Coordinates of C-alpha atoms in Angstrom, one line a residue:
Chain A
M1 CA 150.0 148.4 105.7
F2 CA 151.7 148.4 102.7
V3 CA 154.2 150.6 103.1
A4 CA 154.1 151.1 107.6
P5 CA 157.5 148.0 107.0
L6 CA 159.2 150.6 104.6
L7 CA 158.1 154.0 106.6
A8 CA 159.7 152.0 109.6
L9 CA 163.1 151.3 107.7
V10 CA 163.8 154.7 106.8
A11 CA 162.4 155.9 110.9
V12 CA 165.2 153.6 111.5
W13 CA 168.6 154.9 109.2
A14 CA 167.1 158.9 110.7
V15 CA 167.6 158.0 114.2
V16 CA 170.6 155.5 113.4
V17 CA 173.3 158.1 110.9
P18 CA 173.1 160.5 113.3
L19 CA 173.0 158.9 116.2
F20 CA 175.7 156.9 115.2
D21 CA 177.5 160.3 113.6
V22 CA 178.5 158.1 110.4
N23 CA 180.4 159.4 107.7
P24 CA 179.0 160.2 105.0
R25 CA 181.1 158.4 102.4
I26 CA 180.1 155.0 104.2
F27 CA 176.2 155.9 104.4
P28 CA 174.1 158.9 103.3
S29 CA 171.8 160.1 105.9
V30 CA 167.7 160.6 105.4
A31 CA 168.3 164.8 104.5
S32 CA 171.4 163.9 102.3
V33 CA 169.8 161.3 100.0
A34 CA 166.4 163.2 99.9
N35 CA 168.2 166.5 98.3
A36 CA 169.9 164.6 95.6
A37 CA 166.3 162.6 94.3
L38 CA 165.5 166.2 93.9
D39 CA 168.7 166.7 92.4
T40 CA 168.4 164.7 89.7
I41 CA 164.9 165.1 89.1
R42 CA 164.9 168.8 88.8
D43 CA 168.0 168.7 86.4
G44 CA 165.7 165.4 84.4
S45 CA 168.8 162.4 85.1
L46 CA 167.1 160.2 87.5
F47 CA 163.9 160.2 84.8
R48 CA 166.2 159.7 82.1
H49 CA 168.5 156.6 83.8
I50 CA 164.9 155.0 85.4
G51 CA 163.7 155.7 81.6
A52 CA 166.5 153.5 80.1
S53 CA 166.1 151.0 82.5
L54 CA 162.3 150.0 82.0
L55 CA 162.9 150.4 78.5
R56 CA 165.3 147.4 78.0
V57 CA 163.6 145.5 81.0
G58 CA 160.3 145.9 79.0
L59 CA 161.7 144.9 75.6
G60 CA 163.8 141.9 77.1
T61 CA 160.7 140.5 79.4
V62 CA 158.4 140.9 76.4
I63 CA 161.0 139.1 74.0
G64 CA 161.3 136.6 76.6
V65 CA 157.8 135.6 77.1
V66 CA 156.5 135.4 73.4
T67 CA 159.1 133.2 73.1
A68 CA 159.5 131.5 76.0
V69 CA 155.0 130.2 76.2
P70 CA 155.2 128.7 72.8
L71 CA 157.9 126.2 73.9
G72 CA 156.8 125.4 77.1
I73 CA 153.6 124.1 75.7
A74 CA 155.3 122.4 73.1
M75 CA 157.5 120.6 75.9
G76 CA 154.4 121.0 78.1
V77 CA 152.8 119.1 75.2
S78 CA 155.3 116.5 73.8
P79 CA 157.1 114.6 76.0
A80 CA 160.0 113.8 73.1
I81 CA 160.5 117.3 73.5
S82 CA 160.1 118.0 77.0
S83 CA 162.9 115.3 77.2
F84 CA 165.6 116.1 75.2
L85 CA 166.0 120.2 76.5
T86 CA 165.5 119.7 79.5
P87 CA 168.8 118.9 80.3
L88 CA 169.7 122.2 78.3
F89 CA 167.4 123.9 80.3
R90 CA 169.2 122.3 83.8
F91 CA 172.6 123.5 82.0
F92 CA 170.7 127.5 80.6
S93 CA 168.5 128.2 83.8
V94 CA 172.1 128.8 86.0
L95 CA 173.9 130.3 82.9
A96 CA 170.8 133.0 82.4
G97 CA 171.3 136.6 83.3
I98 CA 174.8 138.3 84.0
A99 CA 177.4 135.0 82.9
W100 CA 175.9 136.1 79.4
I101 CA 177.4 139.3 79.9
P102 CA 180.5 139.3 78.3
I103 CA 179.6 137.0 75.2
A104 CA 176.6 140.2 75.3
T105 CA 178.7 142.3 74.5
L106 CA 181.0 140.8 72.3
W107 CA 178.0 140.2 70.7
F108 CA 175.8 143.1 70.5
G109 CA 178.3 145.8 71.5
Y110 CA 177.9 148.2 74.9
G111 CA 174.4 148.9 75.0
F112 CA 171.0 148.2 73.9
G113 CA 171.3 145.7 72.8
A114 CA 173.7 143.9 74.7
I115 CA 171.6 144.4 77.8
V116 CA 168.5 143.8 76.4
F117 CA 169.4 140.3 75.7
V118 CA 170.7 139.7 79.2
I119 CA 166.8 140.3 80.3
F120 CA 165.7 137.9 77.7
N121 CA 167.8 135.3 78.9
A122 CA 166.9 135.9 82.0
V123 CA 162.8 135.6 81.6
F124 CA 163.1 132.7 79.2
F125 CA 164.3 129.9 81.0
V126 CA 162.2 130.3 84.4
V127 CA 158.8 131.3 81.7
A128 CA 159.4 128.9 79.4
Y129 CA 160.1 126.4 82.5
N130 CA 157.2 127.5 84.3
T131 CA 154.6 127.4 80.9
L132 CA 155.4 123.7 80.6
L133 CA 155.7 123.1 83.9
G134 CA 151.6 124.8 84.1
V135 CA 150.5 122.5 81.0
S136 CA 152.2 119.3 82.5
T137 CA 149.2 120.1 86.2
I138 CA 146.5 120.5 83.8
P139 CA 144.8 117.5 85.0
M140 CA 144.2 114.8 82.1
T141 CA 140.2 115.0 82.3
I142 CA 139.9 118.6 81.9
R143 CA 141.8 118.2 78.8
N144 CA 139.2 115.0 78.0
A145 CA 136.8 116.8 78.5
A146 CA 137.8 119.5 75.7
A147 CA 138.5 117.0 73.5
S148 CA 135.1 114.9 74.0
L149 CA 133.1 118.6 73.4
G150 CA 135.0 119.1 69.9
A151 CA 138.6 120.6 70.7
G152 CA 140.7 120.3 68.0
R153 CA 144.6 121.3 68.5
W154 CA 144.1 124.9 67.5
V155 CA 140.7 125.1 70.3
M156 CA 143.1 122.5 73.3
L157 CA 146.1 125.7 72.8
T158 CA 144.1 128.2 73.5
E159 CA 141.4 127.8 75.4
V160 CA 142.7 125.1 77.2
L161 CA 146.3 125.4 77.5
L162 CA 147.3 128.6 77.5
P163 CA 144.3 129.3 80.4
G164 CA 145.4 126.8 82.1
A165 CA 149.0 127.3 82.0
L166 CA 148.5 131.1 82.7
P167 CA 149.0 130.7 86.8
N168 CA 152.6 129.3 86.0
I169 CA 153.0 130.9 83.4
V170 CA 152.0 134.6 85.8
T171 CA 154.5 133.0 88.6
G172 CA 157.1 132.6 85.4
V173 CA 157.3 136.2 84.7
R174 CA 157.3 137.0 87.9
T175 CA 160.2 135.4 88.9
G176 CA 162.1 136.1 85.6
L177 CA 161.5 139.9 85.7
G178 CA 163.5 139.3 89.5
F179 CA 166.3 137.6 88.0
A180 CA 166.0 140.5 85.4
W181 CA 165.3 143.1 87.4
R182 CA 168.7 141.6 89.4
G183 CA 170.9 141.7 85.9
L184 CA 169.5 144.7 84.2
I185 CA 171.8 145.9 87.1
A186 CA 174.8 144.6 86.5
A187 CA 174.8 145.0 82.9
E188 CA 173.8 148.6 83.6
M189 CA 177.8 148.9 85.3
I190 CA 179.4 147.2 82.8
A191 CA 177.8 147.7 79.4
T192 CA 176.2 151.1 78.7
N193 CA 176.4 155.2 79.7
V194 CA 172.8 155.6 81.1
G195 CA 170.4 153.6 83.1
L196 CA 170.1 152.9 86.8
G197 CA 172.8 149.9 87.2
Y198 CA 175.1 153.0 85.7
M199 CA 174.0 155.3 88.1
L200 CA 175.2 153.9 91.1
F201 CA 178.9 153.2 89.2
V202 CA 179.7 156.8 88.6
A203 CA 178.3 157.6 91.9
R204 CA 180.6 155.8 93.4
D205 CA 183.8 157.3 91.5
F206 CA 183.0 160.5 93.1
Y207 CA 182.7 158.9 96.5
R208 CA 178.0 159.8 96.2
T209 CA 176.5 157.6 98.5
E210 CA 173.2 159.2 98.4
V211 CA 173.4 158.9 94.8
I212 CA 174.6 155.1 95.5
V213 CA 171.5 154.4 98.1
L214 CA 168.7 156.7 96.0
G215 CA 169.5 154.4 92.8
M216 CA 169.4 151.4 95.8
I217 CA 165.4 153.0 96.7
V218 CA 164.5 153.1 93.6
I219 CA 165.4 150.5 91.8
G220 CA 163.4 148.2 95.5
L221 CA 160.1 150.6 94.8
L222 CA 160.3 150.7 91.3
W223 CA 160.1 146.5 91.8
L224 CA 157.3 146.8 94.2
L225 CA 155.4 148.7 91.2
I226 CA 155.7 147.0 89.2
D227 CA 154.6 143.7 91.2
R228 CA 152.1 146.0 93.0
L229 CA 150.8 147.6 89.3
L230 CA 151.1 145.4 86.6
L231 CA 151.4 141.3 87.6
V232 CA 149.2 141.6 91.0
P233 CA 146.4 143.2 89.3
L234 CA 147.0 140.5 86.9
E235 CA 146.6 137.5 89.2
R236 CA 143.3 138.7 90.7
A237 CA 141.8 139.7 87.4
T238 CA 142.3 136.2 86.1
I239 CA 144.0 133.1 88.2
E240 CA 142.4 134.0 91.6
R241 CA 139.2 134.8 90.2
W242 CA 138.6 130.7 88.7
G243 CA 140.0 129.7 92.0
L244 CA 143.3 128.3 90.6
V245 CA 145.7 129.7 93.1
R246 CA 144.2 130.8 96.7
R247 CA 144.4 135.2 97.6
T248 CA 147.6 135.0 100.7
Chain B
M1 CA 116.5 101.4 66.8
K2 CA 120.9 101.1 67.8
T3 CA 122.8 103.8 68.1
L4 CA 125.6 102.4 70.0
S5 CA 127.4 99.0 69.7
L6 CA 130.1 97.2 71.3
K7 CA 130.7 94.2 69.5
N8 CA 133.4 91.6 71.1
L9 CA 134.9 94.5 73.4
Q10 CA 138.4 93.7 74.3
K11 CA 140.8 95.8 76.2
T12 CA 144.6 94.5 77.4
Y13 CA 147.7 96.9 79.0
F14 CA 150.9 96.6 80.2
D15 CA 151.2 97.0 83.6
P16 CA 154.8 98.9 84.9
Y17 CA 154.1 97.5 88.2
A18 CA 153.3 93.5 87.5
G19 CA 155.3 93.4 84.9
S20 CA 153.0 91.6 82.3
Q21 CA 150.0 91.7 80.1
V22 CA 146.6 92.5 82.5
T23 CA 142.7 91.9 80.3
A24 CA 140.6 94.7 81.7
V25 CA 137.9 94.1 79.4
H26 CA 137.3 90.4 78.2
D27 CA 134.7 90.4 75.8
V28 CA 132.0 92.7 76.0
S29 CA 129.7 92.7 73.8
L30 CA 126.5 96.0 74.1
D31 CA 123.7 96.8 72.0
V32 CA 122.0 101.1 73.4
E33 CA 119.4 101.9 71.6
Q34 CA 118.3 105.4 70.9
G35 CA 116.9 106.9 73.3
E36 CA 118.0 104.4 76.0
F37 CA 119.1 105.1 79.7
V38 CA 121.1 102.3 80.3
S39 CA 123.3 102.3 84.3
V40 CA 126.3 99.3 83.9
V41 CA 127.4 98.4 87.7
G42 CA 129.9 96.1 88.8
P43 CA 132.8 95.8 91.9
S44 CA 136.3 97.2 91.3
G45 CA 138.1 96.5 88.4
C46 CA 135.4 95.1 86.7
G47 CA 136.4 97.6 83.5
K48 CA 133.1 99.4 83.7
T49 CA 135.3 103.0 83.8
T50 CA 137.7 101.2 81.2
I51 CA 135.0 100.1 78.4
L52 CA 133.3 104.0 78.6
N53 CA 136.7 105.7 78.2
M54 CA 137.2 103.0 75.2
I55 CA 133.7 104.8 73.6
A56 CA 134.6 108.1 74.9
G57 CA 137.7 107.7 72.6
F58 CA 140.5 109.0 75.5
I59 CA 141.7 105.3 75.4
P60 CA 142.1 103.0 71.9
Y61 CA 140.7 99.6 72.8
S62 CA 142.0 96.9 71.8
G63 CA 140.3 94.3 69.9
G64 CA 136.3 93.9 68.4
E65 CA 134.1 96.6 67.7
I66 CA 132.9 100.2 68.9
L67 CA 130.1 102.0 66.6
L68 CA 128.4 105.2 67.2
D69 CA 125.4 105.1 64.1
G70 CA 127.5 102.2 62.3
I71 CA 130.8 104.3 62.1
A72 CA 133.6 102.7 64.6
V73 CA 135.0 105.2 67.4
N74 CA 138.7 105.6 66.5
G75 CA 140.1 109.7 69.6
P76 CA 137.3 111.5 71.2
G77 CA 134.6 113.0 69.3
P78 CA 131.9 115.8 70.4
D79 CA 128.8 112.9 69.5
R80 CA 130.1 111.3 72.8
G81 CA 129.8 113.8 75.5
V82 CA 130.8 112.9 78.6
V83 CA 130.1 113.9 82.4
F84 CA 133.0 113.7 84.8
Q85 CA 133.6 112.4 88.8
S86 CA 135.9 115.1 88.8
F87 CA 133.3 117.4 86.9
A88 CA 136.0 118.6 84.8
L89 CA 135.3 122.1 84.5
F90 CA 137.2 124.4 83.0
P91 CA 138.0 127.0 85.8
W92 CA 138.8 129.8 83.1
K93 CA 135.0 129.9 81.4
T94 CA 132.3 130.8 83.4
V95 CA 129.1 129.1 83.6
L96 CA 127.5 129.8 80.9
D97 CA 131.3 130.1 78.4
N98 CA 131.6 126.5 79.9
V99 CA 127.8 124.9 78.8
S100 CA 128.3 127.5 75.9
F101 CA 131.9 125.3 74.2
G102 CA 131.1 122.5 72.6
P103 CA 128.1 124.7 70.5
K104 CA 131.3 127.4 69.8
I105 CA 134.5 125.1 68.8
R106 CA 131.3 124.2 66.4
G107 CA 131.1 127.5 64.4
V108 CA 127.0 128.7 66.6
P109 CA 127.5 133.0 67.0
K110 CA 127.1 134.3 70.1
A111 CA 124.5 135.0 70.0
E112 CA 122.4 132.0 69.2
R113 CA 125.1 129.7 71.3
D114 CA 124.4 131.9 74.4
R115 CA 120.9 131.3 74.1
I116 CA 121.2 127.0 73.7
A117 CA 124.1 127.8 77.3
R118 CA 120.8 129.7 79.2
E119 CA 118.3 127.1 77.6
Y120 CA 119.7 123.9 79.0
L121 CA 121.1 126.0 82.4
E122 CA 117.4 127.0 83.1
L123 CA 116.6 123.4 82.2
A124 CA 119.5 122.5 84.7
G125 CA 117.8 125.5 87.7
L126 CA 120.9 127.1 86.6
S127 CA 120.5 130.3 85.5
H128 CA 120.9 132.9 88.2
A129 CA 124.9 131.1 87.7
A130 CA 125.3 131.7 84.4
D131 CA 127.9 134.8 85.3
R132 CA 130.1 132.6 87.6
Y133 CA 132.8 131.0 88.2
P134 CA 132.9 126.8 89.1
N135 CA 135.2 127.4 91.9
E136 CA 132.4 129.4 93.0
L137 CA 130.0 126.6 93.3
S138 CA 129.1 124.2 95.1
G139 CA 129.9 120.2 93.9
G140 CA 126.1 120.1 93.2
M141 CA 126.3 123.0 91.2
Q142 CA 129.4 122.2 89.4
Q143 CA 128.0 118.5 88.4
R144 CA 124.7 120.8 87.3
V145 CA 127.0 122.3 85.0
G146 CA 128.8 118.9 83.7
V147 CA 125.5 117.6 82.5
V148 CA 124.6 120.6 80.6
R149 CA 127.4 121.1 79.1
A150 CA 127.7 117.7 77.6
L151 CA 123.8 117.7 76.9
A152 CA 123.9 121.6 75.1
N153 CA 125.9 119.7 72.2
N154 CA 124.0 117.1 71.5
P155 CA 125.4 114.5 71.4
A156 CA 124.5 111.1 70.2
V157 CA 125.3 109.6 73.5
L158 CA 125.7 111.3 77.0
L159 CA 128.5 108.9 78.7
M160 CA 128.3 109.1 82.5
D161 CA 131.0 108.1 84.9
E162 CA 129.7 108.2 88.2
P163 CA 129.3 111.5 88.2
F164 CA 127.9 111.7 91.1
A165 CA 129.9 110.1 93.2
S166 CA 131.6 112.6 94.9
V167 CA 128.5 114.8 96.0
D168 CA 126.8 114.6 99.3
A169 CA 124.5 111.6 99.7
Q170 CA 120.9 114.7 100.3
T171 CA 121.9 116.5 96.8
R172 CA 123.3 113.6 94.8
M173 CA 119.4 112.1 95.6
T174 CA 117.9 115.6 94.6
L175 CA 120.6 115.0 91.2
Q176 CA 119.9 111.8 90.4
E177 CA 116.1 112.5 90.0
E178 CA 116.7 116.2 87.8
L179 CA 118.4 113.7 85.8
T180 CA 115.3 111.2 85.7
R181 CA 113.7 114.6 84.7
I182 CA 115.8 116.2 82.2
W183 CA 116.7 112.6 81.0
Q184 CA 112.4 112.8 80.2
Q185 CA 112.7 116.0 78.6
R186 CA 114.7 115.6 75.7
K187 CA 115.6 111.8 75.3
P188 CA 119.0 111.6 75.0
T189 CA 120.3 108.4 74.7
V190 CA 122.7 107.6 78.2
I191 CA 125.4 105.0 79.6
F192 CA 125.2 105.5 82.4
I193 CA 128.0 104.2 84.8
T194 CA 128.5 103.9 88.7
H195 CA 128.4 100.8 91.5
D196 CA 125.4 102.4 92.9
V197 CA 123.1 99.8 92.3
P198 CA 119.7 101.6 93.5
E199 CA 121.3 104.5 91.9
A200 CA 121.6 102.6 88.6
V201 CA 118.5 100.9 89.3
F202 CA 116.4 104.5 89.9
L203 CA 117.9 106.2 86.8
A204 CA 117.8 103.4 84.3
N205 CA 115.8 101.6 81.3
R206 CA 118.3 98.9 81.8
V207 CA 121.3 97.8 84.2
V208 CA 123.7 96.1 83.1
V209 CA 126.1 94.1 85.5
L210 CA 129.9 93.8 84.3
S211 CA 132.1 91.5 86.3
K212 CA 135.5 90.9 85.4
G213 CA 135.5 92.3 82.4
R214 CA 132.5 90.9 81.2
V215 CA 129.0 91.6 80.7
L216 CA 127.7 89.2 83.5
D217 CA 123.2 89.6 83.1
Q218 CA 121.6 92.4 82.2
I219 CA 117.6 93.9 84.0
K220 CA 115.5 95.3 82.5
V221 CA 114.0 98.5 84.6
D222 CA 109.9 98.9 83.7
L223 CA 109.1 101.0 86.4
P224 CA 106.6 104.4 85.9
R225 CA 107.8 108.0 85.0
P226 CA 108.9 110.5 86.6
R227 CA 110.9 108.4 89.2
V228 CA 111.3 110.4 92.5
W229 CA 112.5 108.9 95.9
D230 CA 110.0 109.4 98.1
D231 CA 107.9 107.3 95.9
L232 CA 110.4 104.6 94.9
M233 CA 112.0 104.6 98.1
Q234 CA 108.4 101.8 99.5
D235 CA 107.9 100.6 96.0
E236 CA 107.8 96.9 95.9
T237 CA 109.6 96.5 92.2
F238 CA 112.0 99.0 92.7
K239 CA 112.9 97.1 96.5
R240 CA 113.2 94.2 94.3
L241 CA 114.8 95.4 91.3
S242 CA 117.8 96.6 93.5
S243 CA 117.7 93.5 95.6
Q244 CA 118.0 91.2 92.6
V245 CA 121.1 93.5 91.0
L246 CA 123.2 93.8 94.4
Q247 CA 122.8 90.1 94.6
M248 CA 124.5 89.6 91.4
V249 CA 126.8 92.3 92.1
R250 CA 128.6 90.2 95.2
S251 CA 128.2 87.8 93.4
A252 CA 130.0 89.1 90.8

């Protein structure tokens, strides 16, 4: 069920390109992309690019989540902190991600640091905001129940606020990772010499449309895999089991 | 021996819609004996839930005193267990972990607190549901968990805020019978808030009628226990007490 629409798209592509005799400089055939895939797998360059991209996304996301969740919870429990920071969040959320590439390259130089910073930035605001939302949607009666069973601040945080906000945190990570993934490709076109974005950008200089399309396919497929293998199972094991969201 | 004592309790708050101070509780004094089951009834807006929230420590009181075993109540604490109308179970914890939550916070080792929780689950006929999550249970079962979760923490007083108002009528009668049975076995001190007069009479040793933030009257209920609906529905004393309380509530 999951792969059928993707296969349909490939089928349309396989028919349309020879049918209209599309110039390979405009759009490549299925076969040439498959060949490009085999070539880049054989010489190891595809996995080098994928590895570099995944490492940056992974590190930036982890730093983003680890810093955003505590801040989001602090905002969720303190109206003062939240009303003070909300305008800043509005301001920065529209800037999150690629708008930071120029200044990030000045701070960190071209390469790893600048890109991880852009990823972190894309994830941070979305996750913090969603954590805040999650904490504020926990019913007061549940917090009262915990308090009347003897929960102090620490227990309230770890046993009530964190799990209660988890559905929104997961949504935030999912949205943030989506932003991060786009930000990553953009940043890699500018600020590095390895990674999927770089692979796309260099291929353009040589009119290698088959490598460009291969790169785009890999970017999309990797995202689907991250979502299916990481985020969906996480949701299923926790918040769906608890009945906090309905399975769609 | 009295365990809970309300002295000239008062609550006023600012109503942003009316733009003025509103008095929800004028002057309520009430003593509750250890092991007593007290029902508090009254029409909507009589202040019964406000009083319970003040005893629980969820909201501060504006005047008077709340003493539990002689010590003034200040904020929520494990000496006052609460059963909520909306159940308020932790959706992310299994039934067993919900019930053992109080003992866990007190630092009871895992094996011991699981034993306590299972004992209470058995008391409520829920042993089979220990490993399930609250959303997998019916409303009636969820509230059974709510009751034993509070009891398992061994509170000095159990505060129940219209706990059976959101379950269907048949389940409600079963839960009421189970609650009287559990009360007889464990003898917790209970304050039970309700607007359902037969429920109040069925459960309690004493019914307190509230009106407009004041105690209107109190009635002792000396019906024999165990109490079951099949017997009491035809019982003359029960009918007389119920209509007596009902008249008070309606005139309130």
